[in-house]
PDB file of C-alpha atoms in Angstrom:
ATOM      1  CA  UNK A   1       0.000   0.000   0.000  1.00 62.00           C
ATOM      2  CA  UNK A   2       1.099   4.116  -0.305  1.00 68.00           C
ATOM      3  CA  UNK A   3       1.615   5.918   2.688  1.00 87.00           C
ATOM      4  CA  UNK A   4       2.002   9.563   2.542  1.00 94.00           C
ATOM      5  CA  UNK A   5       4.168  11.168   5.711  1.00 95.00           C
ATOM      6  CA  UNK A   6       4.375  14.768   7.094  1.00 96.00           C
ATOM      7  CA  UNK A   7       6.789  14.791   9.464  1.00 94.00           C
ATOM      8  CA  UNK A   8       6.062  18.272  10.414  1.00 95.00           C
ATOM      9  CA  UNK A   9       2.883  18.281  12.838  1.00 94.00           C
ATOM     10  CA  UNK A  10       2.770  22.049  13.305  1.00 96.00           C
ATOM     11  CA  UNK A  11       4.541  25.154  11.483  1.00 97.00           C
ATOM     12  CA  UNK A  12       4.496  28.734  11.864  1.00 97.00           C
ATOM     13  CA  UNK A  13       5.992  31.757   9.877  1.00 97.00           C
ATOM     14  CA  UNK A  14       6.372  35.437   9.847  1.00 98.00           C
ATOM     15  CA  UNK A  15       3.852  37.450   7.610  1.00 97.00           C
ATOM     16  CA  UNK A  16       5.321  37.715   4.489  1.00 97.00           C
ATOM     17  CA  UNK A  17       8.378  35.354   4.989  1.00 98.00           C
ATOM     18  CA  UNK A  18       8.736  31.903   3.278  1.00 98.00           C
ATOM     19  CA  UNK A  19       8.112  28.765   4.277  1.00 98.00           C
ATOM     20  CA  UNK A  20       8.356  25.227   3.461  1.00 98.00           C
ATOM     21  CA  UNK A  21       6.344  22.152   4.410  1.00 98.00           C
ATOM     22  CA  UNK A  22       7.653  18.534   3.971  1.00 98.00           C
ATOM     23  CA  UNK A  23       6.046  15.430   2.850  1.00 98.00           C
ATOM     24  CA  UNK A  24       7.253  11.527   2.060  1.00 97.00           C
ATOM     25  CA  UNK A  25       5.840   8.938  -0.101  1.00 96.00           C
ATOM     26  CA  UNK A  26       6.638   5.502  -0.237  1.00 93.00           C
ATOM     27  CA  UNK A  27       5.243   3.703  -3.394  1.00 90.00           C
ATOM     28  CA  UNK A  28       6.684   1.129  -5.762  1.00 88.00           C
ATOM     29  CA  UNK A  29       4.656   2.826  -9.073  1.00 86.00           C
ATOM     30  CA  UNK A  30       6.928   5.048 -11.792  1.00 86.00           C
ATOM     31  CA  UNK A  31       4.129   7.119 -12.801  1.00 86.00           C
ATOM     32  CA  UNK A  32       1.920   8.800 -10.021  1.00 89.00           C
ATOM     33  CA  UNK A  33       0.218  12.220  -9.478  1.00 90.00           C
ATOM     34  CA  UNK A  34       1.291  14.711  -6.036  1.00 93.00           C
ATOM     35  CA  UNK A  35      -1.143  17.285  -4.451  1.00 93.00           C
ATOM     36  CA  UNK A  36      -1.105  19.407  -1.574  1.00 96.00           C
ATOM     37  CA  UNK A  37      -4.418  20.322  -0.697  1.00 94.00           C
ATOM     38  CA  UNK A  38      -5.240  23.432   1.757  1.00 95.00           C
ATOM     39  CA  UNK A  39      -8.042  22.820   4.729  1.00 92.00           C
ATOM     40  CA  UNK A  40      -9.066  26.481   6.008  1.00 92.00           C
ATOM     41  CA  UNK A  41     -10.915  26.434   9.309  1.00 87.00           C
ATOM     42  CA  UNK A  42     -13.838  26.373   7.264  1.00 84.00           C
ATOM     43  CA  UNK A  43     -12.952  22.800   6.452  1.00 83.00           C
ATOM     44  CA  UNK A  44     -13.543  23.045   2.659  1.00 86.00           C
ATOM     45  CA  UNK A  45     -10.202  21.027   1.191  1.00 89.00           C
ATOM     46  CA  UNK A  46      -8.619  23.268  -1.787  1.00 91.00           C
ATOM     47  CA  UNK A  47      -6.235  22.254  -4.202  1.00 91.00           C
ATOM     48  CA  UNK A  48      -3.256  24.034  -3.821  1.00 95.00           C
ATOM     49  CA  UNK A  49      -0.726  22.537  -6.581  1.00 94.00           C
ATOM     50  CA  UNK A  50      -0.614  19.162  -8.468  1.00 92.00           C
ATOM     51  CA  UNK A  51       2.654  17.639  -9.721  1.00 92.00           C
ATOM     52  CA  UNK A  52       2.969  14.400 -12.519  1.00 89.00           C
ATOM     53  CA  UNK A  53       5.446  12.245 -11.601  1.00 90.00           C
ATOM     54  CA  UNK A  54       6.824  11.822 -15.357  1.00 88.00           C
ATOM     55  CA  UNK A  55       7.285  15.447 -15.831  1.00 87.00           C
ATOM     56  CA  UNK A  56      10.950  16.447 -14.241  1.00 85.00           C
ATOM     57  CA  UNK A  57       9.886  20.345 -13.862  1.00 91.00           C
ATOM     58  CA  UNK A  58       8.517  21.454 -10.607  1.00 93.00           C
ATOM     59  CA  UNK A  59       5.354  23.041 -10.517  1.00 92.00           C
ATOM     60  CA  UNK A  60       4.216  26.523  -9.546  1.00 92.00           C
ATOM     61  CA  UNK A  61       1.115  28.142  -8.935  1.00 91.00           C
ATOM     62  CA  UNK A  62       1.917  31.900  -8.168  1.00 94.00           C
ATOM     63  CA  UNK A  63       3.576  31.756  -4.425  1.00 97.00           C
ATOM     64  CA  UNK A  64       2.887  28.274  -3.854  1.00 97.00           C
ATOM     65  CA  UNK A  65       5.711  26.081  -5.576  1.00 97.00           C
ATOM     66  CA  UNK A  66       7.431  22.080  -4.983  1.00 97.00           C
ATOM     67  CA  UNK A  67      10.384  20.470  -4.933  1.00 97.00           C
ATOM     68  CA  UNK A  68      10.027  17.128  -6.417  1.00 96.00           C
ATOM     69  CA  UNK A  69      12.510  14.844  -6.120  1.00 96.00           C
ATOM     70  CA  UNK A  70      11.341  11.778  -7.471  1.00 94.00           C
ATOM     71  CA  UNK A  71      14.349   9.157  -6.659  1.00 94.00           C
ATOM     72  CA  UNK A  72      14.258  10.361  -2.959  1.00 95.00           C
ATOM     73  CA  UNK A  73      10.465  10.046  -2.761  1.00 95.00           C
ATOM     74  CA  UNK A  74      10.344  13.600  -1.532  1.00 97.00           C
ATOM     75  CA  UNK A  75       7.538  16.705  -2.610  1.00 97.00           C
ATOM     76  CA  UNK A  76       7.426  19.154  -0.172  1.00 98.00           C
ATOM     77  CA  UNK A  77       5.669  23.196  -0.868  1.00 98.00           C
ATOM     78  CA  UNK A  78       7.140  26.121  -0.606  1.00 98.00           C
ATOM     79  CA  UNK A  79       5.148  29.358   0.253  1.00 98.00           C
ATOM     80  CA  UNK A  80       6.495  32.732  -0.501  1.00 97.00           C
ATOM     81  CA  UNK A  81       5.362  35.825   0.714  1.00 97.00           C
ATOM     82  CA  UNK A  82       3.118  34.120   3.386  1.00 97.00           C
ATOM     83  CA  UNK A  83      -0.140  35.595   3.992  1.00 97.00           C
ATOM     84  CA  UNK A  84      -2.453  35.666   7.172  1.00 96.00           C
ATOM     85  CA  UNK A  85      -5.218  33.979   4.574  1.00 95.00           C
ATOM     86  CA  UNK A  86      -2.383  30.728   4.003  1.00 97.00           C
ATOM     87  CA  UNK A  87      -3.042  29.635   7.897  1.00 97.00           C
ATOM     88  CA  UNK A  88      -4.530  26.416   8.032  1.00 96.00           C
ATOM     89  CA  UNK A  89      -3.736  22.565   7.423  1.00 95.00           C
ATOM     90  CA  UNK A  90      -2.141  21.386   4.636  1.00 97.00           C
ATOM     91  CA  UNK A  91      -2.332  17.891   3.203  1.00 95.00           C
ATOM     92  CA  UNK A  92       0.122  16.211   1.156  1.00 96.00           C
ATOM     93  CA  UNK A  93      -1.749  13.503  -1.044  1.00 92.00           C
ATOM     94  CA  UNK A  94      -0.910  10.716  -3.695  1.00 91.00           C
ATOM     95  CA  UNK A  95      -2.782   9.441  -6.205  1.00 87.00           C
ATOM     96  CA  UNK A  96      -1.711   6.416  -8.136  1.00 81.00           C
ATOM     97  CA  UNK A  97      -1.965   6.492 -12.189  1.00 75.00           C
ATOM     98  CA  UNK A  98      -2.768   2.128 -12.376  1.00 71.00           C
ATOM     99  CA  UNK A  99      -5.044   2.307  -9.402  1.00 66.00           C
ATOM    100  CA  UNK A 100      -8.197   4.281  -8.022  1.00 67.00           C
ATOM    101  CA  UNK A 101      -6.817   5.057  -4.537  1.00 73.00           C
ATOM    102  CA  UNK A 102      -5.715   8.055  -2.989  1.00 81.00           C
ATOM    103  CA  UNK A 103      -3.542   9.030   0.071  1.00 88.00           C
ATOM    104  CA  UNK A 104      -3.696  11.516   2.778  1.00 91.00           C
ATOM    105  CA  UNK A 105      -0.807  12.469   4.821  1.00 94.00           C
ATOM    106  CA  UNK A 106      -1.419  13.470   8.536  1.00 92.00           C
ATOM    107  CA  UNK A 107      -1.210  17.622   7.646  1.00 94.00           C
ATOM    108  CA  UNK A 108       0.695  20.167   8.801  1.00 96.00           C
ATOM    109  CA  UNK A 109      -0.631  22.897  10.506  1.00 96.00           C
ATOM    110  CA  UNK A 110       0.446  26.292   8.983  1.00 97.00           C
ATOM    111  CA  UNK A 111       0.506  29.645  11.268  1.00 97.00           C
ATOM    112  CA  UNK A 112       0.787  32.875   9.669  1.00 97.00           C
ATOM    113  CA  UNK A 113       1.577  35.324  11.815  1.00 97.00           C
ATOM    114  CA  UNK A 114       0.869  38.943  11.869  1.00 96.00           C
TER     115      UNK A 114
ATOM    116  CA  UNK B   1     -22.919  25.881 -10.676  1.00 69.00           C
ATOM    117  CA  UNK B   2     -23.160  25.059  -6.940  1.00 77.00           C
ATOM    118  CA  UNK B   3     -20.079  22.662  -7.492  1.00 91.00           C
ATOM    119  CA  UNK B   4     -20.272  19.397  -4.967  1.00 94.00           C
ATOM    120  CA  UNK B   5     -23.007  20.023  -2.104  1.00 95.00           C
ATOM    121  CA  UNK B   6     -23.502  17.806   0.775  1.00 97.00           C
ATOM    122  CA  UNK B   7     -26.440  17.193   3.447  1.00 96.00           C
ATOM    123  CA  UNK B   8     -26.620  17.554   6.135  1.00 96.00           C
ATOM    124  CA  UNK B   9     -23.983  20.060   7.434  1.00 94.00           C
ATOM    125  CA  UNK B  10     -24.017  18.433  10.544  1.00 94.00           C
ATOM    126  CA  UNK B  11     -25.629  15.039  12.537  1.00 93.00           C
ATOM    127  CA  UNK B  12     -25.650  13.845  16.071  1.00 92.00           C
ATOM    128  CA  UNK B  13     -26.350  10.101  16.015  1.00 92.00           C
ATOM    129  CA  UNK B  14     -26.924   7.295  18.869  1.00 92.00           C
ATOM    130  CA  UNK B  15     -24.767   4.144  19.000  1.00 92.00           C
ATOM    131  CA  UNK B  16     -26.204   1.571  16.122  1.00 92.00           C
ATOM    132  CA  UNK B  17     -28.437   4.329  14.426  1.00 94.00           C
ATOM    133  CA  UNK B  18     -28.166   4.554  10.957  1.00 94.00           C
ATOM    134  CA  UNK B  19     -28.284   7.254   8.661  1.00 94.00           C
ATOM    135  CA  UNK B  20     -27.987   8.247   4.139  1.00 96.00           C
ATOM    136  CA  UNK B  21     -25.461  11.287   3.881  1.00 97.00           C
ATOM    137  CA  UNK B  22     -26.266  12.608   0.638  1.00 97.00           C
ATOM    138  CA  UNK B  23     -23.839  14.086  -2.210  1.00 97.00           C
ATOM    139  CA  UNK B  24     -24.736  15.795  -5.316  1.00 97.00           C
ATOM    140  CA  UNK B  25     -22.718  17.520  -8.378  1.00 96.00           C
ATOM    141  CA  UNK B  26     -23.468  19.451 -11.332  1.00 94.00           C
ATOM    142  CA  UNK B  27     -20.430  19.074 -13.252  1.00 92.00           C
ATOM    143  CA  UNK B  28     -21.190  16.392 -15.179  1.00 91.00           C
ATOM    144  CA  UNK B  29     -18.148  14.241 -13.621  1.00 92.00           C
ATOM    145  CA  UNK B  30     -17.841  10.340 -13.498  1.00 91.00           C
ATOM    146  CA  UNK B  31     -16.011   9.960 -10.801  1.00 91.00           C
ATOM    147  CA  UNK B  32     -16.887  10.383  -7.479  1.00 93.00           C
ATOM    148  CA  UNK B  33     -15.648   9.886  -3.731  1.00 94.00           C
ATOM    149  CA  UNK B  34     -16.543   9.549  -0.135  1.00 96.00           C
ATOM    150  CA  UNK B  35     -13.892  10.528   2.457  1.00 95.00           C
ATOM    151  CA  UNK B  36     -13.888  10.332   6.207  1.00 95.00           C
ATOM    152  CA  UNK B  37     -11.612  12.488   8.175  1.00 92.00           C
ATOM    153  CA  UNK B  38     -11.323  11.833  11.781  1.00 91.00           C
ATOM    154  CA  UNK B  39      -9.658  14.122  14.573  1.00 86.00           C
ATOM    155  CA  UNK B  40      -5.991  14.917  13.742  1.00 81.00           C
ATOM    156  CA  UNK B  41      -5.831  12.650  10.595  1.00 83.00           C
ATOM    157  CA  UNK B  42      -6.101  12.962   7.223  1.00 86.00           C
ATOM    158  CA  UNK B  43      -8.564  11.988   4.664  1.00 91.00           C
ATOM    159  CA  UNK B  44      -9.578   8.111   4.053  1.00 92.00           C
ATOM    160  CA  UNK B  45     -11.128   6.664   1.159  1.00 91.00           C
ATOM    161  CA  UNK B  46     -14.237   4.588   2.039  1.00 95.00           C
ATOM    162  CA  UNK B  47     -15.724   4.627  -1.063  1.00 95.00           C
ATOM    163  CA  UNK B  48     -15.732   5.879  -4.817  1.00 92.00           C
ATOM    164  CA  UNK B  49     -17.518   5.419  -8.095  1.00 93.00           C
ATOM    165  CA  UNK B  50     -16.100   5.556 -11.914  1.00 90.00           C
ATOM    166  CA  UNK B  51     -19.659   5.801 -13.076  1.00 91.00           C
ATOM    167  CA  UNK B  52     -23.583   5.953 -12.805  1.00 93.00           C
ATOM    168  CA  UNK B  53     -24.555   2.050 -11.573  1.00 94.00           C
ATOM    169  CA  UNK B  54     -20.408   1.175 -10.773  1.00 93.00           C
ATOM    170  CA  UNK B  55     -18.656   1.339  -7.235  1.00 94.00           C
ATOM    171  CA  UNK B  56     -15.818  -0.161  -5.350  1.00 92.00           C
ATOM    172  CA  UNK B  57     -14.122   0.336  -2.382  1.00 92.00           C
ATOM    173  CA  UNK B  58     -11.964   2.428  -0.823  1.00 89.00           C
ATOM    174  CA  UNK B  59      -9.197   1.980   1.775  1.00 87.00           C
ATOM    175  CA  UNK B  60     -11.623   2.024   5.497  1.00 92.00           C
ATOM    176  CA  UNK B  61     -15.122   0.514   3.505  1.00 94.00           C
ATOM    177  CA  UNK B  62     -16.655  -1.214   6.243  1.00 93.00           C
ATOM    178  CA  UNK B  63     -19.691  -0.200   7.947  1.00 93.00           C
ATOM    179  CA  UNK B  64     -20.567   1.956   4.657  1.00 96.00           C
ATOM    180  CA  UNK B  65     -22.228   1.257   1.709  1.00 96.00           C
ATOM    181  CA  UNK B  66     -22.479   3.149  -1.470  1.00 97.00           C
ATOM    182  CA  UNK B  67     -24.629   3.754  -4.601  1.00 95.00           C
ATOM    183  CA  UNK B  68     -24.707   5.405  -7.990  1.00 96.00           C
ATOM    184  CA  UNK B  69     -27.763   5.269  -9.643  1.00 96.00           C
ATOM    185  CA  UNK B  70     -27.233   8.916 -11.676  1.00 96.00           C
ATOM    186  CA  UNK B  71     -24.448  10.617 -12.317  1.00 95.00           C
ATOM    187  CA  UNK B  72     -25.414  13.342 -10.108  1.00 96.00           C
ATOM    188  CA  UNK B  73     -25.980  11.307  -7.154  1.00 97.00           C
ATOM    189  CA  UNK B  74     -23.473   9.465  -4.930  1.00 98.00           C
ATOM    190  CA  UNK B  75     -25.101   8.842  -1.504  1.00 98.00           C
ATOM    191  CA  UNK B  76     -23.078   6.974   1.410  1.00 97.00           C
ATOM    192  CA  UNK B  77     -25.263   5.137   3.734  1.00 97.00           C
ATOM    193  CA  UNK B  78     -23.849   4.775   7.362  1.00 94.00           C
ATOM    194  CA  UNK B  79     -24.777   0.995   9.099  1.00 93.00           C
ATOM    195  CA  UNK B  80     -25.017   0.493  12.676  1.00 85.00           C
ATOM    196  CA  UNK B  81     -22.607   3.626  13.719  1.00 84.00           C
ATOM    197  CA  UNK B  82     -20.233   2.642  16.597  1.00 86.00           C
ATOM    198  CA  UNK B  83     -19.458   5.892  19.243  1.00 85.00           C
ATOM    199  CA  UNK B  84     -16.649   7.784  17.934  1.00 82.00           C
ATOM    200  CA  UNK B  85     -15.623  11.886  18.427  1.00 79.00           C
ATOM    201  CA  UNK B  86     -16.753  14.244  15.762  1.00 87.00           C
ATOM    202  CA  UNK B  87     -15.598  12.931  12.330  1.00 92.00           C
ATOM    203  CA  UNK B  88     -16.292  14.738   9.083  1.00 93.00           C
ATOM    204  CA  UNK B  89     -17.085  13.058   5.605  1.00 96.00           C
ATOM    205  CA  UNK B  90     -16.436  14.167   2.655  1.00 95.00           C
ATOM    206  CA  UNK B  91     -17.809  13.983  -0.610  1.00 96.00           C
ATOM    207  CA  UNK B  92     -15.755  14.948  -3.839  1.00 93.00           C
ATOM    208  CA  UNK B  93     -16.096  14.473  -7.363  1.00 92.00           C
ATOM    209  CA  UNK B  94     -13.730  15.050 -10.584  1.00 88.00           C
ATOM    210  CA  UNK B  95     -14.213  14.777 -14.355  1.00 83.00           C
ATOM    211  CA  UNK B  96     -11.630  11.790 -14.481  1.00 77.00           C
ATOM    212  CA  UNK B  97      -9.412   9.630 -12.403  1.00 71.00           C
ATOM    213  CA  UNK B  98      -7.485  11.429  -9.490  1.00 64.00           C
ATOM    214  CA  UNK B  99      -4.703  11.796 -11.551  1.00 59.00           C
ATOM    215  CA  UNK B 100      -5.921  13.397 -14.521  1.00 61.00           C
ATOM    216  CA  UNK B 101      -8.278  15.331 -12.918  1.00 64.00           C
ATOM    217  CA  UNK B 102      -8.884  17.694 -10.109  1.00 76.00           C
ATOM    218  CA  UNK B 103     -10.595  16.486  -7.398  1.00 84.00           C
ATOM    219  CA  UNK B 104     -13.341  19.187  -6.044  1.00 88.00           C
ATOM    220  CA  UNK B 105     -14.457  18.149  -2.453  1.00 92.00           C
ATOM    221  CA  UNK B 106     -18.286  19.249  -1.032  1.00 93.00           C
ATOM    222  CA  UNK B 107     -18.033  21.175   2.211  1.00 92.00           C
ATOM    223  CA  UNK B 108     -18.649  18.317   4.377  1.00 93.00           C
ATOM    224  CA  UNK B 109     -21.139  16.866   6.934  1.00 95.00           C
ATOM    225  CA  UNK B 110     -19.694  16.698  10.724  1.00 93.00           C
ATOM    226  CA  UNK B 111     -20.686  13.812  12.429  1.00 93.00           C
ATOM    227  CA  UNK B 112     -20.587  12.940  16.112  1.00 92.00           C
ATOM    228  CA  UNK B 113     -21.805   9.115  17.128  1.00 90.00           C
ATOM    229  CA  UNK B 114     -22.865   9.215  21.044  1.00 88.00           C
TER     230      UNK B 114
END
């Protein structure tokens, strides 16, 4: 089976410093799909950034960016220019391309302080 | 479009009461998910669908079933519920597998078994 780990239980940064948030994956699969997903204390879970396996560039989505590293099993998210709006849990989750599963980490919980 | 919505918002059940959460979307997607997500965790699969009249399970399926009779529709029935803190289940739906497509979750219903 996948697991997903966040090592990272709990996180806080400055307003408008940067910040980055780890996650692990153990799977046995070449091609795959990698999300973070955002959980505001409203609850509602919003894609933050997707990444494909099979494509060696990292992706961005305006202050929100990864660092893949496929052979170490590694995807973590780096925030720039942290907001008060970023606070709240973020989920690292895989998604196998063969399969129909698809795998939480634990979250980290992201403080942005004033 | 109102996206994925779920009812109820929020349930207070007795120990081996049932209840139907219900999950509708009006994007036109096959594929569609239930999630659980208990304190301090992250999401689960319990159950999914690739299509109107097809299901399968997920990674934590007992105690659930599922059906798919439209391809709006996607309700999770709840058997027999054992006491358990406040959990909160999910509902999400996306126009192909996980992969390929993004997944867009329902606000969720917040459920507390006494």
């Amino acid at each position: 089976a996948q697991t997903v780990t966040q090592s990272q239980p709990e996180m806080s940064v400055q307003e408008a410093e940067t910040v980055t948030l780890s996650c692990t994956y153990d799977t046995s699969e070449s091609n795959y799909y990698l999300f973070w997903y955002k959980q505001p204390p409203s609850r509602q879970m919003i894609l933050v950034i997707r990444q494909e396996a099979y494509k060696q560039q990292n992706a961005t989505e305006n202050r929100f960016s990864v660092n893949f590293q496929k052979a170490a099993k590694s995807f973590s998210l780096k925030i720039s220019d942290s907001q008060l709006g970023d606070t709240a849990m973020y989920f690292c989750a895989f998604a196998s391309n063969t399969g129909n599963q698809f795998y939480f980490g634990t979250g980290t919980s992201l403080t942005v302080i004033p | 479009n109102a996206g994925v919505t779920q009812t109820p918002k929020f349930q207070v059940l007795k120990t081996g009461q049932s209840m139907t959460l219900q999950c509708a979307q009006d994007m036109n997607h096959e594929y569609m998910s239930w999630y659980r997500q208990d304190p301090g965790m992250g999401l689960r699969l319990i159950h999914y669908s690739v299509g109107a009249g097809i299901t399968d399970q997920g990674e934590v399926p007992n105690g659930y079933n599922v059906s798919r009779s439209t391809t709006e529709d996607f309700p999770l029935r709840l058997l027999s519920a054992a006491p358990s803190p406040t959990s909160v289940y999910f509902c999400a739906s996306s126009y192909s597998r996980w992969g390929g497509g993004t997944q867009y979750f329902g606000p969720g219903t917040r459920l507390t078994v006494l």
